[in-house]
Amino acid sequence: MNEECDRLKIKGWKKWGPYVSNRQWGTVREDYSDNGNAWKYTTHELARSKAWRWGEEGIGGISDDKQRLCFAPAFWNGNDPMLKEVFFGLTNEEGNHGEDVKELFYYLDSTPTHSYMKMLYKYPQGAFPYDELRTVNAGRSKQEPEYELLDTGIFNDNRYFDIFIEYAKADKEDLLIKITAHNRAADPANLSILPTVWFRNRWSWGYHDKSACISKDTETSIAIAEDTLADYHLYTQEPTDWLFTENDTNLAKVYNYNNGQKYAKDGINDYLVNNETSAVNPDCTGTKAAGVFEYKIEGGKSVSLLLRLCSGTNTKPFEDFNEIFDRRVTEADDFYKSLQKDIEGKDERLIQRQALAGLLWNKQFYNYDVRKWLKGDPGEPSPPEGHTTSRNLNWVHLNNADIISMPDKWEFPWYATWDLGFHCLSLALVDAAFAKRQLLMLTKEWYMHPNGQFPAYEFNFDDTNPPVHAWATWEVYKLDQQQNEGTGDTFFLESVFQKLLINFTWWVNRKDEKGINIFSGGFLGLDNIGVFDRNMKLPEGVHIQQADGTSWMAMYALNMMHISLTLALSNKVYEAMATKFFEHFLYIAGAIMNIMGPDDTGLWDREDEFFYDVLSINGTRSVKLKLRSMIGIIPLFAVEVIKDETLKKLPQFAAHMQWFLDNRPDLANLVSRWTEKGTNDKHLLSLLRGHRMKRILSRMLDETEFLSDFGVRSLSKTYQAAPFVFDTGRTKLCVSYIPGESDSGMFGGNSNWRGPVWMPVNFLIIRSLLRFHDYYSDDFKVEYPTGSGSFLSLKQIAAELGKRLVSIFKQDDTGRRPCYGGNEMLQTDPHFKDLLLFNEYFHGDDGKGLGASHQTGWTALVANLIQQGC
């Protein structure tokens, strides 16, 4: 045990954290347009002038957990046309591969209570190339790479500042702040640092009167007061010019409406950059304030700025600053030393710590009341008619105002349900209580639809994500149980289970169109993986029977059965539930292997020995879409092992199960080796018997198909030389192996499931292989890689796949990291080479990081793999 572990048990230590978004502009929440184009309604340029309705944004920002008060630094190099208050990036339409942040920043450290946090922002000394980034990317095709900030030459000759932003908590509401700027160039350079504090605007919408005020206290402090928050002070170590304005929209600039307003959100920017002296309040009061610290930093030198933000007052705010700060750093080291005690490699420890840092930094206060958003606010003009019918009309019950783990606070500053399930596995390594709360949160009535559906993401809550919630709940339960010496949180498990019953029923009622236990679901998180957009409306009489949708549901049924069996050990009522899900799994399994249709072929193709989606046409003809992709591997995920020991403890379940197997031998023989006990009297439930599993693994572990040096690809590489072609009768649809970024605009073109390696499904592959090994033991061996003549157990193969995934981030024998591709600065520069980004997905051939650059969310699963010894 250590100090950080003790703090996790004390309420209030997470009241303050990195809950400020990296991007509020361009989100659905702030879109009140008549056409639902969120990217055009609010822009990067608008961000400094418009007060946001639903949340705040900043660089390395922090806030309280209700986001009433925020703090973040801003910067100015004297050359930019605006203060650097928010990160810049391209919108979905501007980027040749969709939206993309065009800044360099890294999350380096964080404890789970945020008692210590550290990040790095690399700020160019020259004028930021806003126009160049837009123009060059606009001129590039989808077959070309993105034009990045480093490509502009703005970092040549090291003409940039490394700005480290650190926070250390002296107490729950007492935050020490250190901002250290290093001039990496040889020549002196000017830098202004503006520590900024502001209130989220809660007063302009017609529900609250303005009760917030920030005012000058002394030359080195400001006083902060608000009715629902304790009084705070921000202290600086050195005197400064304090600038004050209001966190209100600049009506003249944004709406061309002049009502005599004096001070607006962009007042500090206009004062400093444009020399508009009237833009700030000479009375030194407002709802947004910043100190101005101007430095001339010699080449190779650095400066540090110390601040303290605390409730109440402190007459000697810096007397114990260094001692507390150093102690929190030491405690963070102790916390991770304990977590990593069994990890030998220094590089593995670095990778894991930065992965967890990114995950913890990507928490955000997410605020969205759909009913109010659709209707508009009494303090604002009514939204245009098109807005009220734009999106999320079926989700007027949804009212979120919580701290949520985001996929990426710039590219995806909104939660996605299946992403969050994976996040929780990594969060549970350091804060199981928070992981459990996240999983419980989505089951609450103000999230979950009354019909049982989970909200997908704000662009379309009606979309369907893979049903991984039960799996994530069980995995988090087990991790938490291990951390508590074998005592599991059955209240948590049961609480989630009760709501999952409703969600499972929703899937059965809504996504099994014909009532035959074959499920659809649309794109199911795999974006462009299909021959065509699987979310599109198909012609009359045509529907798609999805191998992945059906397999996800088989996995869901087994997850629910497993949870039921655990709960039944202390409450016999759950034996009947376990029976229900056992039988439902067998019905799904029978359907996926042998659909009761005109040709009776099922989703399993006997000739290719692989799973495919099937088009059902007018109920009289079926057409298999014989594209070998991750869709055909997902059936591996539906696997469970039951011990005789469990059956003896639950005789009612055992009896019902045996009756069913005796009376439906067709299903028992089709999908399981039920009558053949594995090691230690274990029984296997799976969609795949040994032969079928080996045939899928033969392709999956073939380096000419799915297996890359960095994990399992999402599409077979065979389609690189011979693209798959599907003739619809009217047109020919072509799918090629594309190992990098997408070459099409399907699903916005900002992701690609036609070749790259994706961490979450690879993690599930590894987990599934370990479950199969639990039954088969070391005696069951498979050729790895296919054609090599080398045979390994499933456990060994799982470990080898884990090592390939971890190697994406590890230095190779030459000191290079695959995730950084061919960029020499990232690979060799001492100020870059150990700074890691955890991308959304990775190149299928060379491992380069692609997509969202800070999606530490599900890519943080690398931390779990390292913890497991991969």
Coordinates of N, CA and C in Angstrom, one line a residue, residues 226-409:
E226 N -18.4 32.1 -6.1 CA -19.6 31.7 -6.8 C -20.5 31.0 -5.8
D227 N -21.8 31.2 -5.9 CA -22.7 30.7 -4.9 C -22.7 29.2 -4.6
T228 N -22.5 28.4 -5.6 CA -22.5 27.0 -5.5 C -21.2 26.3 -5.2
L229 N -20.1 27.2 -5.1 CA -18.8 26.7 -5.0 C -18.1 27.4 -3.8
A230 N -17.2 26.7 -3.2 CA -16.4 27.4 -2.2 C -15.6 28.6 -2.7
D231 N -15.3 29.6 -1.9 CA -14.5 30.7 -2.4 C -13.0 30.1 -2.6
Y232 N -12.5 30.6 -3.7 CA -11.1 30.1 -4.1 C -10.2 31.3 -4.3
H233 N -8.9 31.1 -4.3 CA -7.9 32.1 -4.6 C -6.9 31.4 -5.6
L234 N -6.4 32.2 -6.5 CA -5.3 31.8 -7.4 C -4.1 32.7 -7.0
Y235 N -3.1 32.1 -6.6 CA -1.9 32.8 -6.2 C -0.8 32.6 -7.2
T236 N 0.0 33.6 -7.4 CA 1.2 33.5 -8.3 C 2.4 33.9 -7.4
Q237 N 3.6 33.4 -7.8 CA 4.8 33.6 -7.1 C 5.4 35.0 -7.3
E238 N 5.0 35.5 -8.5 CA 5.6 36.8 -8.8 C 4.5 37.7 -9.3
P239 N 4.6 39.1 -9.1 CA 3.6 40.0 -9.5 C 3.3 39.9 -11.0
T240 N 2.1 40.3 -11.4 CA 1.7 40.2 -12.8 C 0.6 41.2 -13.1
D241 N 0.4 41.5 -14.3 CA -0.7 42.3 -14.8 C -1.9 41.3 -14.9
W242 N -3.0 41.6 -14.1 CA -4.1 40.7 -14.2 C -5.1 41.3 -15.2
L243 N -5.6 40.5 -16.1 CA -6.6 40.9 -17.1 C -7.9 40.3 -16.9
F244 N -9.0 41.1 -16.9 CA -10.3 40.5 -16.6 C -11.3 40.8 -17.7
T245 N -12.1 39.8 -18.0 CA -13.2 40.0 -18.9 C -14.4 39.1 -18.5
E246 N -15.3 38.9 -19.4 CA -16.5 38.1 -19.1 C -16.5 36.8 -20.0
N247 N -16.9 35.7 -19.5 CA -17.0 34.5 -20.3 C -18.3 34.5 -21.0
D248 N -18.5 35.5 -21.8 CA -19.8 35.7 -22.6 C -19.4 35.8 -24.1
T249 N -20.4 35.4 -24.9 CA -20.2 35.4 -26.4 C -20.0 36.9 -26.8
N250 N -19.0 37.1 -27.7 CA -18.8 38.4 -28.3 C -19.9 38.5 -29.4
L251 N -21.0 39.2 -29.0 CA -22.2 39.2 -29.9 C -21.9 39.9 -31.2
A252 N -21.1 41.0 -31.1 CA -20.8 41.8 -32.4 C -20.0 40.9 -33.3
K253 N -19.1 40.2 -32.8 CA -18.2 39.4 -33.7 C -18.9 38.1 -34.2
V254 N -19.6 37.5 -33.3 CA -20.2 36.2 -33.7 C -21.5 36.3 -34.5
Y255 N -22.4 37.3 -34.0 CA -23.7 37.4 -34.6 C -23.9 38.8 -35.3
N256 N -22.9 39.6 -35.4 CA -23.0 41.0 -35.9 C -24.1 41.8 -35.3
Y257 N -24.2 41.6 -33.9 CA -25.2 42.3 -33.2 C -24.6 43.0 -32.0
N258 N -24.8 44.3 -32.0 CA -24.1 45.2 -31.0 C -25.2 45.7 -30.0
N259 N -25.1 45.2 -28.8 CA -26.0 45.6 -27.7 C -25.3 46.4 -26.7
G260 N -24.1 47.0 -27.0 CA -23.4 47.8 -26.1 C -22.5 47.0 -25.1
Q261 N -22.4 45.7 -25.4 CA -21.6 44.8 -24.6 C -20.1 45.3 -24.6
K262 N -19.5 45.3 -23.4 CA -18.2 45.8 -23.2 C -17.1 44.7 -23.2
Y263 N -17.4 43.7 -22.5 CA -16.4 42.7 -22.3 C -16.9 41.3 -22.6
A264 N -16.1 40.6 -23.4 CA -16.5 39.3 -23.9 C -15.4 38.2 -23.7
K265 N -15.7 37.0 -24.1 CA -14.8 35.9 -23.9 C -13.4 36.1 -24.5
D266 N -13.4 36.8 -25.7 CA -12.1 37.0 -26.4 C -11.4 38.3 -26.0
G267 N -11.8 38.9 -24.9 CA -11.3 40.2 -24.5 C -9.8 40.1 -24.2
I268 N -9.3 39.1 -23.5 CA -7.9 39.0 -23.2 C -7.1 38.8 -24.4
N269 N -7.6 38.0 -25.4 CA -6.9 37.8 -26.6 C -6.8 39.2 -27.4
D270 N -7.9 39.9 -27.5 CA -7.9 41.1 -28.2 C -7.0 42.2 -27.6
Y271 N -7.0 42.2 -26.3 CA -6.1 43.1 -25.6 C -4.6 42.9 -25.9
L272 N -4.2 41.6 -25.7 CA -2.8 41.3 -25.8 C -2.3 41.2 -27.3
V273 N -3.1 40.6 -28.2 CA -2.7 40.4 -29.5 C -3.0 41.6 -30.4
N274 N -4.1 42.2 -30.2 CA -4.6 43.3 -31.1 C -4.5 44.7 -30.4
N275 N -3.9 44.8 -29.2 CA -3.7 46.0 -28.5 C -5.1 46.8 -28.3
E276 N -6.2 46.1 -28.1 CA -7.4 46.7 -27.8 C -7.6 46.9 -26.3
T277 N -7.2 48.0 -25.8 CA -7.1 48.3 -24.4 C -8.5 48.3 -23.8
S278 N -9.5 48.5 -24.6 CA -10.9 48.6 -24.0 C -11.5 47.2 -23.9
A279 N -10.8 46.2 -24.3 CA -11.4 44.8 -24.3 C -11.4 44.2 -23.0
V280 N -10.6 44.7 -22.0 CA -10.6 44.2 -20.7 C -11.1 45.2 -19.7
N281 N -11.5 44.7 -18.5 CA -12.2 45.5 -17.6 C -11.2 46.2 -16.6
P282 N -11.1 47.5 -16.7 CA -10.2 48.2 -15.8 C -10.5 48.1 -14.3
D283 N -11.8 47.7 -14.0 CA -12.1 47.6 -12.6 C -11.7 46.3 -12.1
C284 N -11.0 45.5 -12.9 CA -10.4 44.2 -12.4 C -11.4 43.3 -11.8
T285 N -12.4 43.0 -12.6 CA -13.4 42.1 -12.2 C -14.1 41.4 -13.4
G286 N -14.6 40.2 -13.3 CA -15.2 39.5 -14.4 C -15.4 38.1 -14.1
T287 N -15.7 37.3 -15.1 CA -15.9 35.8 -14.9 C -14.8 35.0 -15.6
K288 N -13.8 35.8 -16.2 CA -12.6 35.1 -16.8 C -11.5 36.1 -16.5
A289 N -10.4 35.5 -16.1 CA -9.2 36.3 -15.8 C -7.9 35.6 -16.1
A290 N -6.9 36.3 -16.4 CA -5.6 35.7 -16.7 C -4.5 36.7 -16.2
G291 N -3.4 36.1 -15.7 CA -2.2 36.8 -15.5 C -1.3 36.7 -16.7
V292 N -0.5 37.7 -16.9 CA 0.3 37.8 -18.1 C 1.8 37.8 -17.7
F293 N 2.5 36.7 -18.0 CA 3.9 36.5 -17.7 C 4.7 36.5 -18.9
E294 N 5.5 37.5 -19.2 CA 6.2 37.6 -20.4 C 7.7 37.3 -20.2
Y295 N 8.2 36.4 -21.0 CA 9.6 35.9 -20.8 C 10.4 36.0 -22.1
K296 N 11.7 36.3 -22.0 CA 12.6 36.1 -23.1 C 13.5 35.0 -22.6
I297 N 13.4 33.8 -23.2 CA 14.1 32.6 -22.8 C 15.3 32.4 -23.7
E298 N 16.4 32.3 -23.1 CA 17.7 32.1 -23.8 C 17.7 30.7 -24.5
G299 N 18.4 30.6 -25.5 CA 18.5 29.3 -26.2 C 19.0 28.2 -25.3
G300 N 18.3 27.1 -25.3 CA 18.6 26.0 -24.4 C 18.3 26.1 -23.0
K301 N 17.6 27.2 -22.6 CA 17.3 27.5 -21.2 C 15.8 27.3 -21.0
S302 N 15.4 27.4 -19.7 CA 14.0 27.3 -19.4 C 13.6 28.2 -18.3
V303 N 12.3 28.4 -18.2 CA 11.7 29.2 -17.1 C 10.6 28.4 -16.4
S304 N 10.3 28.6 -15.2 CA 9.2 27.9 -14.5 C 8.3 29.0 -13.8
L305 N 7.0 28.7 -13.9 CA 6.0 29.6 -13.3 C 5.2 28.7 -12.3
L306 N 5.2 29.2 -11.1 CA 4.5 28.5 -10.0 C 3.2 29.2 -9.7
L307 N 2.1 28.4 -9.5 CA 0.8 29.0 -9.1 C 0.2 28.1 -8.1
R308 N -0.8 28.6 -7.4 CA -1.6 27.8 -6.4 C -3.0 28.2 -6.5
L309 N -3.9 27.2 -6.8 CA -5.3 27.4 -6.8 C -5.9 26.6 -5.7
C310 N -6.6 27.3 -4.7 CA -7.0 26.6 -3.5 C -8.3 27.3 -3.0
S311 N -9.1 26.5 -2.3 CA -10.3 27.0 -1.7 C -9.8 27.8 -0.4
G312 N -10.5 28.8 0.0 CA -10.1 29.6 1.1 C -9.0 30.5 0.8
T313 N -8.2 30.8 1.8 CA -7.0 31.6 1.6 C -5.7 30.9 2.2
N314 N -4.6 31.4 1.7 CA -3.3 30.9 2.2 C -2.3 32.1 2.2
T315 N -1.9 32.4 3.4 CA -1.0 33.6 3.5 C 0.4 33.3 3.1
K316 N 0.8 32.1 3.0 CA 2.1 31.7 2.5 C 2.0 30.6 1.5
P317 N 1.4 30.9 0.3 CA 1.1 29.8 -0.6 C 2.3 29.1 -1.2
F318 N 3.5 29.6 -1.1 CA 4.6 29.0 -1.8 C 5.7 28.5 -0.8
E319 N 5.4 28.6 0.5 CA 6.4 28.2 1.5 C 6.6 26.7 1.5
D320 N 5.5 26.0 1.3 CA 5.7 24.5 1.3 C 5.5 23.9 -0.1
F321 N 5.5 24.8 -1.1 CA 5.1 24.4 -2.5 C 6.1 23.2 -3.0
N322 N 7.4 23.5 -2.9 CA 8.3 22.5 -3.5 C 8.3 21.2 -2.7
E323 N 8.2 21.3 -1.4 CA 8.2 20.1 -0.6 C 7.0 19.2 -0.9
I324 N 5.8 19.8 -1.0 CA 4.6 19.1 -1.4 C 4.7 18.5 -2.8
F325 N 5.1 19.4 -3.7 CA 5.2 19.0 -5.1 C 6.1 17.7 -5.3
D326 N 7.3 17.8 -4.7 CA 8.3 16.7 -4.8 C 7.7 15.4 -4.1
R327 N 6.9 15.6 -3.0 CA 6.3 14.5 -2.4 C 5.3 13.8 -3.3
R328 N 4.5 14.6 -4.0 CA 3.5 14.0 -4.9 C 4.1 13.3 -6.0
V329 N 5.2 13.8 -6.5 CA 6.0 13.1 -7.6 C 6.5 11.8 -7.1
T330 N 7.0 11.8 -5.9 CA 7.6 10.5 -5.3 C 6.5 9.5 -5.1
E331 N 5.3 10.0 -4.6 CA 4.2 9.1 -4.4 C 3.6 8.5 -5.7
A332 N 3.7 9.3 -6.7 CA 3.3 8.8 -8.0 C 4.2 7.7 -8.5
D333 N 5.5 7.9 -8.3 CA 6.5 6.9 -8.6 C 6.3 5.6 -7.8
D334 N 6.0 5.8 -6.5 CA 5.7 4.7 -5.6 C 4.5 3.9 -6.1
F335 N 3.5 4.6 -6.5 CA 2.3 4.0 -7.0 C 2.5 3.1 -8.2
Y336 N 3.2 3.6 -9.1 CA 3.5 2.8 -10.3 C 4.6 1.8 -10.1
K337 N 5.5 2.0 -9.2 CA 6.5 1.0 -8.8 C 5.8 -0.2 -8.3
S338 N 4.7 0.0 -7.5 CA 4.0 -1.1 -6.9 C 3.2 -1.9 -8.0
L339 N 2.6 -1.1 -8.9 CA 1.8 -1.7 -10.0 C 2.7 -2.5 -11.0
Q340 N 3.9 -2.0 -11.2 CA 4.9 -2.6 -12.2 C 5.9 -3.5 -11.6
K341 N 5.7 -3.9 -10.4 CA 6.8 -4.7 -9.7 C 7.2 -6.0 -10.4
D342 N 6.3 -6.5 -11.2 CA 6.6 -7.7 -12.0 C 7.0 -7.4 -13.4
I343 N 7.1 -6.2 -13.8 CA 7.5 -5.8 -15.2 C 9.0 -5.5 -15.2
E344 N 9.7 -6.3 -15.9 CA 11.2 -6.1 -15.8 C 11.7 -5.0 -16.8
G345 N 11.1 -4.9 -18.0 CA 11.7 -4.0 -19.0 C 11.4 -2.6 -18.7
K346 N 12.4 -1.7 -18.7 CA 12.3 -0.3 -18.5 C 11.4 0.3 -19.6
D347 N 11.5 -0.1 -20.8 CA 10.7 0.4 -21.9 C 9.2 0.0 -21.7
E348 N 9.0 -1.2 -21.3 CA 7.6 -1.6 -21.0 C 7.0 -0.8 -19.9
R349 N 7.8 -0.5 -18.9 CA 7.2 0.3 -17.8 C 6.9 1.7 -18.3
L350 N 7.7 2.3 -19.1 CA 7.5 3.6 -19.7 C 6.2 3.6 -20.6
I351 N 6.1 2.6 -21.4 CA 4.9 2.5 -22.3 C 3.6 2.4 -21.4
Q352 N 3.6 1.5 -20.4 CA 2.4 1.3 -19.6 C 2.1 2.6 -18.9
R353 N 3.1 3.2 -18.3 CA 2.8 4.4 -17.5 C 2.2 5.6 -18.4
Q354 N 2.8 5.7 -19.6 CA 2.2 6.8 -20.4 C 0.9 6.4 -21.0
A355 N 0.6 5.1 -21.2 CA -0.7 4.7 -21.7 C -1.7 5.0 -20.6
L356 N -1.4 4.7 -19.4 CA -2.4 4.9 -18.3 C -2.5 6.4 -18.0
A357 N -1.4 7.2 -18.2 CA -1.5 8.6 -18.1 C -2.5 9.2 -19.1
G358 N -2.4 8.7 -20.4 CA -3.3 9.2 -21.4 C -4.7 8.9 -21.1
L359 N -4.9 7.7 -20.6 CA -6.3 7.2 -20.3 C -6.9 8.1 -19.2
L360 N -6.1 8.4 -18.2 CA -6.6 9.2 -17.0 C -6.7 10.7 -17.4
W361 N -5.9 11.2 -18.3 CA -6.0 12.6 -18.7 C -7.2 12.8 -19.6
N362 N -7.7 11.7 -20.2 CA -8.8 11.8 -21.2 C -10.2 11.7 -20.5
K363 N -10.2 11.9 -19.2 CA -11.5 12.1 -18.5 C -12.0 13.5 -18.9
Q364 N -13.3 13.6 -18.9 CA -14.0 14.8 -19.3 C -15.3 15.0 -18.7
F365 N -15.6 16.2 -18.3 CA -17.0 16.5 -17.9 C -17.9 16.6 -19.1
Y366 N -18.8 15.6 -19.2 CA -19.6 15.5 -20.4 C -21.1 16.0 -20.0
N367 N -21.6 17.0 -20.7 CA -22.8 17.6 -20.3 C -23.7 17.7 -21.5
Y368 N -24.9 17.1 -21.5 CA -25.7 17.1 -22.6 C -27.1 16.7 -22.2
D369 N -28.1 17.6 -22.3 CA -29.5 17.4 -22.0 C -30.2 17.5 -23.4
V370 N -30.6 16.3 -23.9 CA -31.1 16.3 -25.3 C -32.4 17.1 -25.4
R371 N -33.2 17.0 -24.4 CA -34.5 17.7 -24.5 C -34.3 19.2 -24.6
K372 N -33.5 19.7 -23.7 CA -33.2 21.1 -23.7 C -32.5 21.5 -25.0
W373 N -31.6 20.7 -25.5 CA -30.8 21.0 -26.7 C -31.8 21.1 -27.9
L374 N -32.7 20.2 -28.0 CA -33.7 20.2 -29.1 C -34.6 21.4 -29.0
K375 N -35.1 21.7 -27.8 CA -36.1 22.7 -27.6 C -35.4 24.1 -27.6
G376 N -34.2 24.2 -27.2 CA -33.6 25.5 -27.0 C -33.8 26.1 -25.6
D377 N -33.0 27.1 -25.3 CA -33.0 27.7 -24.0 C -33.8 29.0 -23.9
P378 N -34.5 29.2 -22.8 CA -35.3 30.5 -22.7 C -34.5 31.7 -22.8
G379 N -33.2 31.7 -22.5 CA -32.4 32.9 -22.6 C -31.8 33.1 -23.9
E380 N -32.1 32.3 -24.9 CA -31.5 32.3 -26.2 C -32.7 32.3 -27.3
P381 N -32.4 32.8 -28.5 CA -33.4 32.7 -29.6 C -33.7 31.2 -29.8
S382 N -34.9 31.0 -30.2 CA -35.3 29.6 -30.5 C -34.5 29.0 -31.7
P383 N -34.1 27.8 -31.6 CA -33.4 27.2 -32.7 C -34.2 27.1 -34.0
P384 N -33.5 27.1 -35.1 CA -34.2 27.0 -36.4 C -35.0 25.7 -36.5
E385 N -36.0 25.7 -37.4 CA -36.8 24.5 -37.5 C -36.1 23.2 -37.8
G386 N -35.1 23.3 -38.6 CA -34.3 22.1 -39.0 C -33.6 21.5 -37.8
H387 N -33.2 22.3 -36.8 CA -32.5 21.8 -35.6 C -33.4 20.8 -34.8
T388 N -34.6 21.1 -34.7 CA -35.5 20.3 -33.9 C -35.7 18.9 -34.4
T389 N -35.4 18.7 -35.7 CA -35.5 17.4 -36.3 C -34.2 16.9 -36.8
S390 N -33.1 17.4 -36.3 CA -31.8 17.1 -36.9 C -31.3 15.7 -36.4
R391 N -31.3 15.4 -35.2 CA -30.8 14.1 -34.7 C -31.2 13.9 -33.2
N392 N -31.1 12.6 -32.8 CA -31.3 12.2 -31.4 C -32.7 12.5 -30.9
L393 N -33.7 12.4 -31.8 CA -35.0 12.8 -31.5 C -35.6 11.7 -30.5
N394 N -35.1 10.5 -30.6 CA -35.6 9.4 -29.7 C -35.0 9.4 -28.3
W395 N -34.1 10.4 -28.0 CA -33.4 10.3 -26.8 C -33.6 11.5 -25.9
V396 N -34.8 12.0 -25.9 CA -35.1 13.2 -25.0 C -35.0 12.9 -23.6
H397 N -34.9 11.7 -23.2 CA -34.7 11.3 -21.8 C -33.3 11.5 -21.3
L398 N -32.3 11.5 -22.3 CA -30.9 11.5 -22.0 C -30.5 12.9 -21.4
N399 N -29.9 12.8 -20.2 CA -29.5 14.0 -19.5 C -28.2 13.7 -18.8
N400 N -27.1 13.9 -19.4 CA -25.8 13.5 -18.9 C -25.0 14.7 -18.3
A401 N -24.4 14.6 -17.2 CA -23.6 15.6 -16.6 C -22.6 14.9 -15.7
D402 N -21.7 14.2 -16.2 CA -20.8 13.3 -15.5 C -19.3 13.4 -16.0
I403 N -18.4 12.9 -15.1 CA -17.0 12.7 -15.5 C -17.0 11.4 -16.2
I404 N -16.6 11.4 -17.5 CA -16.6 10.2 -18.4 C -15.3 10.0 -19.1
S405 N -14.9 8.8 -19.2 CA -13.7 8.5 -19.9 C -13.9 8.6 -21.4
M406 N -13.2 9.5 -22.1 CA -13.4 9.8 -23.5 C -12.5 9.0 -24.4
P407 N -12.8 8.6 -25.6 CA -11.9 8.0 -26.5 C -10.7 8.9 -26.8
D408 N -10.9 10.2 -27.0 CA -9.9 11.1 -27.4 C -10.5 12.5 -27.2
K409 N -10.0 13.3 -26.3 CA -10.7 14.6 -26.0 C -10.6 15.6 -27.1

